[in-house]
Short mmCIF file of C-alpha atoms and ligand atoms in Angstrom, two decimals:
data_model
loop_
_atom_site.label_atom_id
_atom_site.label_comp_id
_atom_site.label_asym_id
_atom_site.label_seq_id
_atom_site.Cartn_x
_atom_site.Cartn_y
_atom_site.Cartn_z
CA UNK A 246 -105.56 -30.72 25.80
CA UNK A 247 -106.46 -31.77 22.24
CA UNK A 248 -105.48 -29.64 19.26
CA UNK A 249 -109.13 -28.88 18.51
CA UNK A 250 -109.82 -27.81 22.11
CA UNK A 251 -106.80 -25.49 21.95
CA UNK A 252 -107.96 -24.00 18.66
CA UNK A 253 -111.45 -23.47 20.10
CA UNK A 254 -110.07 -21.77 23.21
CA UNK A 255 -107.68 -19.61 21.19
CA UNK A 256 -110.45 -18.58 18.81
CA UNK A 257 -112.74 -17.65 21.70
CA UNK A 258 -110.08 -15.61 23.51
CA UNK A 259 -109.00 -13.81 20.36
CA UNK A 260 -112.55 -13.15 19.12
CA UNK A 261 -113.12 -11.38 22.42
CA UNK A 262 -109.73 -9.62 22.16
CA UNK A 263 -110.44 -8.09 18.74
CA UNK A 264 -113.65 -6.60 20.12
CA UNK A 265 -111.70 -4.72 22.78
CA UNK A 266 -111.22 -1.07 21.89
CA UNK A 267 -108.70 0.72 24.10
CA UNK A 268 -110.78 2.81 26.52
CA UNK A 269 -109.97 6.48 27.23
CA UNK A 270 -106.82 7.07 29.26
CA UNK A 271 -108.69 7.62 32.57
CA UNK A 272 -110.42 4.23 32.33
CA UNK A 273 -107.23 2.47 31.27
CA UNK A 274 -105.44 4.06 34.21
CA UNK A 275 -108.11 2.84 36.66
CA UNK A 276 -107.84 -0.67 35.22
CA UNK A 277 -104.03 -0.75 35.56
CA UNK A 278 -104.31 0.52 39.15
CA UNK A 279 -106.97 -2.10 39.93
CA UNK A 280 -104.63 -4.83 38.62
CA UNK A 281 -101.82 -3.54 40.84
CA UNK A 282 -104.15 -3.49 43.86
CA UNK A 283 -105.41 -7.01 43.17
CA UNK A 284 -101.85 -8.34 42.93
CA UNK A 285 -100.83 -6.47 46.07
CA UNK A 286 -103.75 -8.06 47.92
CA UNK A 287 -102.51 -11.60 47.14
CA UNK A 288 -100.81 -12.48 50.38
CA UNK A 289 -99.00 -15.54 51.72
CA UNK A 290 -100.80 -18.07 49.54
CA UNK A 291 -99.29 -16.64 46.36
CA UNK A 292 -95.77 -16.65 47.79
CA UNK A 293 -96.15 -20.16 49.22
CA UNK A 294 -97.39 -21.62 45.94
CA UNK A 295 -94.74 -19.76 43.97
CA UNK A 296 -91.99 -20.99 46.35
CA UNK A 297 -93.20 -24.57 45.90
CA UNK A 298 -93.31 -24.29 42.13
CA UNK A 299 -90.04 -22.45 41.51
CA UNK A 300 -87.77 -23.17 44.48
CA UNK A 301 -87.15 -19.41 44.83
CA UNK A 302 -86.94 -17.95 48.35
CA UNK A 303 -89.69 -16.01 50.09
CA UNK A 304 -87.76 -12.72 50.30
CA UNK A 305 -86.84 -12.80 46.65
CA UNK A 306 -90.49 -13.48 45.70
CA UNK A 307 -91.83 -10.80 48.05
CA UNK A 308 -89.48 -8.32 46.36
CA UNK A 309 -90.55 -9.53 42.93
CA UNK A 310 -94.20 -9.16 43.87
CA UNK A 311 -93.58 -5.55 44.91
CA UNK A 312 -91.82 -4.96 41.60
CA UNK A 313 -94.81 -6.43 39.72
CA UNK A 314 -97.23 -4.16 41.58
CA UNK A 315 -95.00 -1.14 40.95
CA UNK A 316 -94.70 -1.94 37.24
CA UNK A 317 -98.47 -1.64 36.87
CA UNK A 318 -98.49 1.59 38.92
CA UNK A 319 -95.68 3.05 36.84
CA UNK A 320 -97.57 2.31 33.63
CA UNK A 321 -100.77 3.70 35.16
CA UNK A 322 -98.93 6.97 35.92
CA UNK A 323 -97.53 7.04 32.39
CA UNK A 324 -100.96 6.57 30.79
CA UNK A 325 -102.56 9.09 33.16
CA UNK A 326 -99.97 11.78 32.35
CA UNK A 327 -100.48 10.92 28.68
CA UNK A 328 -97.55 12.56 26.85
CA UNK A 329 -96.05 9.16 25.99
CA UNK A 330 -98.32 9.04 22.90
CA UNK A 331 -95.81 11.44 21.28
CA UNK A 332 -98.44 13.66 19.66
CA UNK A 333 -97.03 15.79 16.80
CA UNK A 334 -98.97 18.47 15.02
CA UNK A 335 -97.90 20.42 11.94
CA UNK A 336 -100.56 22.93 11.04
CA UNK A 337 -101.51 23.69 7.45
CA UNK A 338 -99.96 26.51 5.44
CA UNK A 339 -102.40 26.90 2.55
CA UNK A 340 -100.50 29.91 1.23
CA UNK A 341 -97.12 28.15 1.08
CA UNK A 342 -95.37 28.38 -2.28
CA UNK A 343 -94.81 26.53 -4.53
CA UNK A 344 -97.13 24.00 -2.86
CA UNK A 345 -99.57 24.45 0.01
CA UNK A 346 -98.68 22.50 3.16
CA UNK A 347 -101.42 20.19 4.49
CA UNK A 348 -102.35 19.81 8.17
CA UNK A 349 -100.44 16.69 9.37
CA UNK A 350 -100.85 15.12 12.83
CA UNK A 351 -99.35 11.96 14.26
CA UNK A 352 -99.86 9.91 17.41
CA UNK A 353 -99.11 6.40 18.68
CA UNK A 354 -101.93 3.85 18.65
CA UNK A 355 -102.20 0.25 19.93
CA UNK A 356 -101.04 -2.59 17.65
CA UNK A 357 -103.92 -4.93 18.56
CA UNK A 358 -103.98 -8.30 20.38
CA UNK A 359 -100.60 -9.30 21.84
CA UNK A 360 -99.51 -12.87 22.64
CA UNK A 361 -97.33 -13.07 25.77
CA UNK A 362 -95.17 -16.04 26.80
CA UNK A 363 -94.67 -16.08 30.57
CA UNK A 364 -90.98 -16.40 31.54
CA UNK A 365 -89.73 -19.10 33.90
CA UNK A 366 -87.17 -17.06 35.82
CA UNK A 367 -89.43 -14.21 36.97
CA UNK A 368 -92.62 -16.07 37.94
CA UNK A 369 -94.26 -12.78 38.95
CA UNK A 370 -92.50 -9.81 37.33
CA UNK A 371 -92.05 -11.40 33.86
CA UNK A 372 -94.83 -13.91 33.85
CA UNK A 373 -98.62 -13.74 33.43
CA UNK A 374 -98.92 -10.25 34.98
CA UNK A 375 -95.34 -9.25 34.23
CA UNK A 376 -93.70 -6.45 32.29
CA UNK A 377 -94.80 -7.63 28.82
CA UNK A 378 -98.45 -7.86 29.88
CA UNK A 379 -98.36 -4.54 31.76
CA UNK A 380 -96.74 -2.63 28.89
CA UNK A 381 -99.12 -4.09 26.27
CA UNK A 382 -102.20 -3.32 28.40
CA UNK A 383 -100.89 0.20 29.08
CA UNK A 384 -100.44 0.71 25.34
CA UNK A 385 -104.13 -0.11 24.86
CA UNK A 386 -103.67 -3.67 23.54
CA UNK A 387 -105.58 -6.75 24.67
CA UNK A 388 -103.34 -9.62 25.79
CA UNK A 389 -103.52 -13.42 25.57
CA UNK A 390 -100.96 -15.18 27.79
CA UNK A 391 -99.41 -18.62 27.70
CA UNK A 392 -98.60 -19.64 31.27
CA UNK A 393 -95.07 -21.01 31.83
CA UNK A 394 -95.33 -24.75 32.62
CA UNK A 395 -92.78 -24.27 35.42
CA UNK A 396 -95.28 -22.36 37.61
CA UNK A 397 -98.86 -22.99 36.40
CA UNK A 398 -100.62 -22.37 39.74
CA UNK A 399 -98.81 -19.08 40.27
CA UNK A 400 -99.69 -18.12 36.69
CA UNK A 401 -103.35 -18.91 37.24
CA UNK A 402 -103.50 -16.87 40.48
CA UNK A 403 -101.97 -13.86 38.74
CA UNK A 404 -104.34 -14.28 35.80
CA UNK A 405 -107.32 -14.44 38.16
CA UNK A 406 -106.13 -11.21 39.81
CA UNK A 407 -106.18 -9.47 36.41
CA UNK A 408 -109.63 -10.89 35.66
CA UNK A 409 -110.97 -9.53 38.96
CA UNK A 410 -109.62 -6.10 38.02
CA UNK A 411 -111.40 -6.40 34.65
CA UNK A 412 -114.71 -7.00 36.44
CA UNK A 413 -114.20 -4.26 39.05
CA UNK A 414 -113.47 -1.60 36.48
CA UNK A 415 -115.96 -2.88 33.92
CA UNK A 416 -113.37 -3.06 31.14
CA UNK A 417 -114.29 -5.20 28.11
CA UNK A 418 -113.45 -8.82 29.09
CA UNK A 419 -111.56 -9.34 25.82
CA UNK A 420 -108.73 -7.25 27.30
CA UNK A 421 -107.14 -10.30 28.94
CA UNK A 422 -107.14 -14.02 28.25
CA UNK A 423 -105.21 -16.89 29.77
CA UNK A 424 -104.60 -20.07 27.81
CA UNK A 425 -105.28 -23.17 29.90
CA UNK A 426 -102.89 -25.37 27.90
CA UNK A 427 -99.13 -24.90 28.26
CA UNK A 428 -97.79 -27.05 25.44
CA UNK A 429 -95.34 -26.00 22.73
CA UNK A 430 -98.06 -26.53 20.10
CA UNK A 431 -100.35 -24.08 21.89
CA UNK A 432 -97.55 -21.50 21.89
CA UNK A 433 -97.04 -21.89 18.16
CA UNK A 434 -100.80 -21.70 17.56
CA UNK A 435 -100.86 -18.43 19.54
CA UNK A 436 -98.07 -16.96 17.40
CA UNK A 437 -99.80 -18.08 14.23
CA UNK A 438 -103.32 -16.93 15.10
CA UNK A 439 -104.28 -14.33 12.49
CA UNK A 440 -105.71 -11.93 15.12
CA UNK A 441 -102.42 -11.66 17.05
CA UNK A 442 -100.36 -8.60 16.10
CA UNK A 443 -97.15 -9.07 18.13
CA UNK A 444 -95.47 -11.40 20.63
CA UNK A 445 -93.61 -10.76 23.90
CA UNK A 446 -91.23 -13.53 25.01
CA UNK A 447 -88.41 -14.10 27.51
CA UNK A 448 -86.57 -17.42 27.46
CA UNK A 449 -84.08 -19.47 25.48
CA UNK A 450 -82.47 -18.58 22.16
CA UNK A 451 -83.94 -21.79 20.66
CA UNK A 452 -87.45 -20.87 21.89
CA UNK A 453 -87.17 -17.26 20.71
CA UNK A 454 -85.92 -18.34 17.29
CA UNK A 455 -88.74 -20.89 16.93
CA UNK A 456 -91.31 -18.17 17.67
CA UNK A 457 -89.66 -15.72 15.24
CA UNK A 458 -89.70 -18.37 12.56
CA UNK A 459 -93.38 -19.23 13.21
CA UNK A 460 -94.24 -15.50 13.11
CA UNK A 461 -92.46 -14.99 9.81
CA UNK A 462 -94.26 -17.97 8.19
CA UNK A 463 -97.68 -16.37 8.78
CA UNK A 464 -99.64 -14.91 5.86
CA UNK A 465 -99.19 -11.60 7.74
CA UNK A 466 -95.79 -11.74 9.51
CA UNK A 467 -95.73 -10.09 12.95
CA UNK A 468 -92.94 -8.85 15.24
CA UNK A 469 -91.68 -11.10 18.03
CA UNK A 470 -90.07 -9.15 20.86
CA UNK A 471 -87.87 -11.89 22.27
CA UNK A 472 -85.39 -11.46 25.11
CA UNK A 473 -83.09 -14.46 24.89
CA UNK A 474 -80.28 -13.88 27.37
CA UNK A 475 -76.62 -13.04 27.11
CA UNK A 476 -73.13 -13.49 28.57
CA UNK A 477 -73.07 -10.00 30.12
CA UNK A 478 -69.28 -9.58 29.89
CA UNK A 479 -67.41 -7.91 32.74
CA UNK A 480 -64.03 -6.33 31.91
CA UNK A 481 -61.76 -5.84 34.90
CA UNK A 482 -59.15 -3.24 33.95
CA UNK A 483 -55.57 -3.38 35.26
CA UNK A 484 -55.65 -0.51 37.81
CA UNK A 485 -59.00 -1.52 39.27
CA UNK A 486 -57.63 -5.07 39.55
CA UNK A 487 -54.50 -3.82 41.31
CA UNK A 488 -56.43 -1.70 43.83
CA UNK A 489 -59.51 -3.72 44.74
CA UNK A 490 -59.19 -7.29 43.55
CA UNK A 491 -60.84 -8.69 46.74
CA UNK A 492 -63.88 -6.46 46.49
CA UNK A 493 -64.35 -7.22 42.80
CA UNK A 494 -64.04 -11.00 43.37
CA UNK A 495 -66.66 -10.83 46.13
CA UNK A 496 -69.04 -8.68 44.07
CA UNK A 497 -68.71 -10.96 41.06
CA UNK A 498 -69.27 -14.13 43.10
CA UNK A 499 -72.43 -12.64 44.65
CA UNK A 500 -73.77 -11.50 41.28
CA UNK A 501 -73.03 -14.83 39.52
CA UNK A 502 -74.70 -16.94 42.24
CA UNK A 503 -77.67 -14.62 42.89
CA UNK A 504 -80.97 -16.46 42.34
CA UNK A 505 -78.96 -19.58 41.44
CA UNK A 506 -77.56 -17.74 38.42
CA UNK A 507 -80.97 -17.73 36.75
CA UNK A 508 -80.96 -14.11 35.65
CA UNK A 509 -80.63 -12.96 32.06
CA UNK A 510 -78.18 -10.36 33.36
CA UNK A 511 -75.94 -12.78 35.28
CA UNK A 512 -72.26 -11.97 34.59
CA UNK A 513 -71.39 -15.11 32.63
CA UNK A 514 -68.09 -13.82 31.27
CA UNK A 515 -65.18 -12.05 33.01
CA UNK A 516 -62.09 -10.75 31.26
CA UNK A 517 -58.79 -9.35 32.56
CA UNK A 518 -55.12 -9.00 31.66
CA UNK A 519 -52.80 -11.81 32.87
CA UNK A 520 -50.60 -11.18 35.91
CA UNK A 521 -50.37 -12.05 39.61
CA UNK A 522 -53.46 -9.93 40.40
CA UNK A 523 -55.64 -11.72 37.84
CA UNK A 524 -54.33 -15.04 39.17
CA UNK A 525 -55.29 -14.07 42.70
CA UNK A 526 -58.79 -12.88 41.61
CA UNK A 527 -59.26 -16.15 39.71
CA UNK A 528 -58.30 -18.15 42.82
CA UNK A 529 -60.51 -16.07 45.11
CA UNK A 530 -63.46 -16.10 42.75
CA UNK A 531 -63.16 -19.88 42.33
CA UNK A 532 -63.17 -20.34 46.11
CA UNK A 533 -66.07 -17.97 46.68
CA UNK A 534 -68.18 -19.54 43.92
CA UNK A 535 -67.55 -23.10 45.04
CA UNK A 536 -68.62 -22.19 48.60
CA UNK A 537 -71.91 -20.63 47.43
CA UNK A 538 -75.12 -22.36 48.45
CA UNK A 539 -77.30 -22.07 45.39
CA UNK A 540 -80.24 -24.40 45.97
CA UNK A 541 -82.71 -25.92 43.55
CA UNK A 542 -83.10 -24.61 39.99
CA UNK A 543 -86.40 -23.37 38.55
CA UNK A 544 -87.35 -26.51 36.62
CA UNK A 545 -85.91 -29.95 36.02
CA UNK A 546 -85.40 -29.02 32.39
CA UNK A 547 -83.32 -25.96 33.31
CA UNK A 548 -81.31 -27.95 35.86
CA UNK A 549 -80.67 -30.78 33.37
CA UNK A 550 -79.60 -28.33 30.69
CA UNK A 551 -77.21 -26.59 33.12
CA UNK A 552 -75.54 -29.89 34.08
CA UNK A 553 -75.24 -30.90 30.42
CA UNK A 554 -73.62 -27.59 29.42
CA UNK A 555 -71.10 -27.90 32.26
CA UNK A 556 -70.28 -31.52 31.34
CA UNK A 557 -69.71 -30.48 27.72
CA UNK A 558 -67.24 -27.82 28.96
CA UNK A 559 -65.65 -30.00 31.67
CA UNK A 560 -62.12 -29.32 30.35
CA UNK A 561 -62.55 -25.61 31.17
CA UNK A 562 -63.76 -25.98 34.79
CA UNK A 563 -61.40 -24.27 37.28
CA UNK A 564 -63.47 -24.54 40.46
CA UNK A 565 -66.70 -26.29 41.29
CA UNK A 566 -69.09 -26.36 44.24
CA UNK A 567 -72.44 -24.59 44.69
CA UNK A 568 -71.44 -22.38 41.74
CA UNK A 569 -68.83 -22.95 39.05
CA UNK A 570 -65.91 -21.03 37.54
CA UNK A 571 -64.63 -21.92 34.09
CA UNK A 572 -61.48 -20.47 32.55
CA UNK A 573 -59.85 -20.06 29.19
CA UNK A 574 -57.66 -17.70 27.12
CA UNK A 575 -58.42 -15.53 24.10
CA UNK A 576 -57.21 -18.06 21.52
CA UNK A 577 -59.34 -20.92 22.81
CA UNK A 578 -62.32 -18.62 23.36
CA UNK A 579 -62.11 -17.62 19.70
CA UNK A 580 -61.81 -21.25 18.57
CA UNK A 581 -64.61 -22.64 20.77
CA UNK A 582 -68.07 -21.39 19.73
CA UNK A 583 -69.67 -23.27 22.68
CA UNK A 584 -67.94 -20.83 25.06
CA UNK A 585 -69.86 -17.93 23.46
CA UNK A 586 -73.18 -19.48 24.58
CA UNK A 587 -74.99 -18.46 27.75
CA UNK A 588 -74.86 -21.04 30.55
CA UNK A 589 -78.11 -20.34 32.40
CA UNK A 590 -77.32 -21.07 36.04
CA UNK A 591 -74.61 -20.42 38.66
CA UNK A 592 -71.50 -20.44 36.46
CA UNK A 593 -69.18 -17.93 34.84
CA UNK A 594 -66.25 -18.05 32.40
CA UNK A 595 -63.03 -16.14 33.06
CA UNK A 596 -61.04 -15.25 29.94
CA UNK A 597 -57.38 -14.43 30.52
CA UNK A 598 -55.89 -11.98 28.00
CA UNK A 599 -52.13 -11.47 27.66
CA UNK A 600 -52.24 -7.76 26.83
CA UNK A 601 -54.60 -4.79 26.75
CA UNK A 602 -54.81 -5.22 22.96
CA UNK A 603 -56.09 -8.74 23.51
CA UNK A 604 -58.77 -7.34 25.81
CA UNK A 605 -59.88 -5.06 22.97
CA UNK A 606 -59.77 -7.95 20.51
CA UNK A 607 -61.95 -9.99 22.84
CA UNK A 608 -64.51 -7.17 22.98
CA UNK A 609 -64.51 -7.05 19.15
CA UNK A 610 -65.24 -10.77 19.11
CA UNK A 611 -68.37 -10.67 21.25
CA UNK A 612 -71.87 -11.18 19.90
CA UNK A 613 -74.86 -9.01 20.91
CA UNK A 614 -75.37 -8.71 24.68
CA UNK A 615 -77.86 -7.19 27.10
CA UNK A 616 -75.11 -5.59 29.18
CA UNK A 617 -71.36 -5.06 29.50
CA UNK A 618 -69.59 -3.92 32.66
CA UNK A 619 -66.31 -2.10 33.17
CA UNK A 620 -64.44 -2.20 36.47
CA UNK A 621 -61.98 0.64 36.14
CA UNK A 622 -60.12 3.42 37.94
CA UNK A 623 -59.05 6.95 36.91
CA UNK A 624 -55.80 5.55 35.45
CA UNK A 625 -57.79 3.06 33.38
CA UNK A 626 -59.81 5.77 31.62
CA UNK A 627 -58.00 5.69 28.23
CA UNK A 628 -58.41 1.89 27.93
CA UNK A 629 -61.95 2.08 29.35
CA UNK A 630 -62.85 4.67 26.71
CA UNK A 631 -61.62 2.43 23.88
CA UNK A 632 -63.46 -0.57 25.31
CA UNK A 633 -66.66 1.43 25.82
CA UNK A 634 -66.55 2.54 22.19
CA UNK A 635 -66.40 -1.11 21.06
CA UNK A 636 -68.94 -2.33 23.58
CA UNK A 637 -71.64 0.20 22.83
CA UNK A 638 -71.93 -1.42 19.38
CA UNK A 639 -72.57 -4.78 21.04
CA UNK A 640 -74.79 -4.14 24.06
CA UNK A 641 -77.90 -2.38 25.35
CA UNK A 642 -76.54 -1.18 28.71
CA UNK A 643 -72.99 -0.41 29.86
CA UNK A 644 -72.24 -0.40 33.59
CA UNK A 645 -69.41 1.36 35.39
CA UNK A 646 -67.99 -0.27 38.54
CA UNK A 647 -71.17 -2.18 39.30
CA UNK A 648 -72.84 -5.49 38.49
CA UNK A 649 -75.41 -6.22 35.78
CA UNK A 650 -77.93 -8.10 37.97
CA UNK A 651 -80.63 -5.97 39.60
CA UNK A 652 -82.27 -4.22 36.65
CA UNK A 653 -83.83 -0.95 37.81
CA UNK A 654 -87.40 -0.49 36.57
CA UNK A 655 -87.44 3.16 35.49
CA UNK A 656 -88.15 5.30 32.42
CA UNK A 657 -84.51 5.43 31.29
CA UNK A 658 -83.79 1.70 31.62
CA UNK A 659 -82.92 -0.21 28.47
CA UNK A 660 -83.13 -3.96 28.86
CA UNK A 661 -82.42 -5.11 25.35
CA UNK A 662 -79.48 -5.50 23.02
CA UNK A 663 -78.37 -6.62 19.57
CA UNK A 664 -79.16 -10.17 18.42
CA UNK A 665 -78.87 -12.81 19.85
CA UNK A 666 -79.52 -11.04 23.18
CA UNK A 667 -82.88 -9.91 21.81
CA UNK A 668 -84.73 -10.03 18.51
CA UNK A 669 -84.82 -6.23 18.18
CA UNK A 670 -82.20 -4.03 19.88
CA UNK A 671 -84.36 -0.91 19.47
CA UNK A 672 -86.73 -1.93 22.24
CA UNK A 673 -86.60 -2.62 25.97
CA UNK A 674 -88.65 -5.12 27.94
CA UNK A 675 -88.06 -3.36 31.30
CA UNK A 676 -89.15 0.17 32.23
CA UNK A 677 -91.86 2.39 30.81
CA UNK A 678 -90.22 2.56 27.36
CA UNK A 679 -91.33 -1.09 26.97
CA UNK A 680 -94.73 0.29 25.89
CA UNK A 681 -93.16 1.30 22.55
CA UNK A 682 -93.09 -2.33 21.41
CA UNK A 683 -96.84 -2.59 21.26
CA UNK A 684 -97.86 0.64 19.53
CA UNK A 685 -97.37 2.15 16.10
CA UNK A 686 -97.69 5.64 14.65
CA UNK A 687 -100.83 6.73 12.79
CA UNK A 688 -100.78 9.92 10.79
CA UNK A 689 -103.88 12.02 10.01
CA UNK A 690 -103.71 14.40 7.09
CA UNK A 691 -106.22 17.27 6.79
CA UNK A 692 -108.69 15.43 9.06
CA UNK A 693 -111.71 17.16 10.67
CA UNK A 694 -111.27 17.89 14.40
CA UNK A 695 -114.12 15.66 15.56
CA UNK A 696 -112.62 12.61 13.83
CA UNK A 697 -109.18 13.06 15.40
CA UNK A 698 -108.13 11.25 18.60
CA UNK A 699 -108.46 13.63 21.60
CA UNK A 700 -104.65 13.96 21.86
CA UNK A 701 -104.47 15.51 18.38
CA UNK A 702 -107.36 17.97 18.61
CA UNK A 703 -106.62 21.70 18.79
CA UNK A 704 -107.88 21.98 22.37
CA UNK A 705 -105.27 20.09 24.37
CA UNK A 706 -107.95 18.54 26.58
CA UNK A 707 -105.58 16.02 28.15
CA UNK A 708 -103.02 18.77 28.86
CA UNK A 709 -100.18 16.65 27.48
CA UNK A 710 -96.84 17.68 25.99
CA UNK A 711 -97.10 17.80 22.21
CA UNK A 712 -94.74 18.88 19.43
CA UNK A 713 -96.64 21.64 17.63
CA UNK A 714 -94.94 23.06 14.55
CA UNK A 715 -91.61 21.76 15.86
CA UNK A 716 -91.95 23.15 19.43
CA UNK A 717 -92.66 21.07 22.54
CA UNK A 718 -95.65 22.68 24.26
CA UNK A 719 -98.82 22.15 26.26
CA UNK A 720 -100.52 25.11 24.54
CA UNK A 721 -103.64 24.54 22.50
CA UNK A 722 -103.40 24.95 18.73
CA UNK A 723 -104.84 28.26 17.60
P1 LIG B 213 -87.81 -21.78 27.04
O1 LIG B 213 -87.45 -23.19 26.84
O2 LIG B 213 -87.37 -20.84 25.98
O3 LIG B 213 -89.40 -21.71 27.20
C1 LIG B 213 -90.10 -20.48 27.39
C2 LIG B 213 -91.51 -20.62 26.83
O4 LIG B 213 -91.42 -20.76 25.41
C3 LIG B 213 -92.23 -21.86 27.33
O5 LIG B 213 -93.60 -21.57 27.41
C4 LIG B 213 -91.97 -22.87 26.24
O6 LIG B 213 -92.94 -23.85 26.15
C5 LIG B 213 -91.98 -21.99 25.01
N1 LIG B 213 -91.15 -22.59 23.95
C6 LIG B 213 -89.85 -22.96 24.06
N2 LIG B 213 -89.42 -23.46 22.88
C7 LIG B 213 -90.47 -23.41 22.04
C8 LIG B 213 -90.66 -23.79 20.70
N3 LIG B 213 -89.70 -24.35 19.99
N4 LIG B 213 -91.87 -23.59 20.15
C9 LIG B 213 -92.88 -23.05 20.87
N5 LIG B 213 -92.77 -22.67 22.15
C10 LIG B 213 -91.57 -22.85 22.73
O7 LIG B 213 -87.28 -21.23 28.40
P2 LIG B 213 -87.35 -21.85 29.88
O8 LIG B 213 -88.29 -22.98 29.96
O9 LIG B 213 -87.61 -20.70 30.74
O10 LIG B 213 -85.90 -22.33 30.18
C11 LIG B 213 -85.13 -23.11 29.31
C12 LIG B 213 -83.81 -22.43 29.02
O11 LIG B 213 -84.08 -21.12 28.51
C13 LIG B 213 -82.91 -22.16 30.23
O12 LIG B 213 -82.14 -23.26 30.57
C14 LIG B 213 -82.09 -20.99 29.75
O13 LIG B 213 -81.02 -21.44 28.97
C15 LIG B 213 -83.05 -20.21 28.88
N6 LIG B 213 -83.66 -19.06 29.59
C16 LIG B 213 -83.04 -17.87 29.47
C17 LIG B 213 -83.58 -16.78 30.12
C18 LIG B 213 -82.94 -15.47 29.99
O14 LIG B 213 -83.49 -14.49 30.43
N7 LIG B 213 -81.80 -15.42 29.41
C19 LIG B 213 -84.72 -16.87 30.88
C20 LIG B 213 -85.32 -18.10 31.00
C21 LIG B 213 -84.77 -19.17 30.34
P3 LIG B 213 -92.63 -25.28 26.82
O15 LIG B 213 -92.23 -25.06 28.21
O16 LIG B 213 -93.92 -26.01 26.66
O17 LIG B 213 -91.51 -25.88 26.06
#
């Protein structure tokens, strides 16, 4: 597509988007439910096309489709209940001395048009109709999406499902637009379009950084909510290692190879204290990983990059087959910046520490991560406590005796973390809290009732929880 055709398309989609005014909560809820129903109704054809395009298995995609449907339903429930707008009301005290207190009311409102980059590794749940799109629409924002070139037909089908829901519920058509071109230039043009107010992205660190840089060069810089992956370190503590080395090796192998290692939460880094037990886990894990059948990767680009990263680290490879185990010690980890990078695909790095103090030093050395996991027993609690204190400064989610893959979509989930895992550790891209990225507070001072949004009027017509004069209540303001 020529540059002028892209500009024309972008201008048309965004002119329509700026005309979209978030409809009342009931209408927005019906729209989100209609989207979920339309996606649910896409049967075998969607899965077949998606399997062809991505190489992912049918069961995995059926599960991902259910997750995508549920995400929209979860956001519909959130918008219907309504308290997420965090309404706060402080009533006036005209008699206050020495100065009268004005009436001050605050609520969250949509940011405006959002540009979404579909992710390659979740062709349904983080793509055209994925979590970024669902949370922005729920927040009352219109969305323009760039399809991922790894699954264009899947992206189009999902986009058409959203467009059908727009028609059914008679929502303004500017609420959703799909760019037909998938080039890098189109992505940059989307970020730089003056009508766009924020970006949602999941992908590589290089891609995320390029979008952040393009966003900051605009006349009006905008936030880019980029999720860029991480090592997801797993610390196996000495007593857990002594008691259940086999189980931990099996669990790690399964988690590393799941989905051909193409998850942002894949455990790409394992650390333990040297000894016969760590040696036996290393051996077992190497065997289990090399026997894994991992299949085709999502795109040729991703597969080529994986092979290149492994070749560049050839000297660290301990075992190789369907999946790969690399190994090193603390000193070489510290001296080799390449080992701090995510290897997207079925591989993990095991770092052998000589002492518990080295384990702590290793934790201090880590960059920002989405997750960190501790495998520990009762007797490990003092060391686990010290590690957890260090790790909570570095990560968005800490996991006890589990595995980081399999991110639960729920209100308390935080899928984010300090840079370079994401561009802004304060926000999540999974779960209902993801809506917070695409809204901002607006404060009304001494405003007449009829000009206030319904959520801030004295009569609590939506029956939502509000903080009135410092107390959480559903009572009306008298
Ligand atoms: P990607 O290269 O970051 O691409 C994602 C999207 O961003 C695509 O639409 C891409 O467009 C666009 N993009 C990338 N670089 C750009 C730039 N400089 N300027 C403008 N747009 C840009 O991610 P991917 O294609 O999914 O996979 C490539 C690598 O990303 C993987 O090997 C892996 O390392 C990493 N990745 C990580 C995660 C994670 O969750 N951690 C997920 C997926 C991928 P084009 O396709 O046209 O370039």
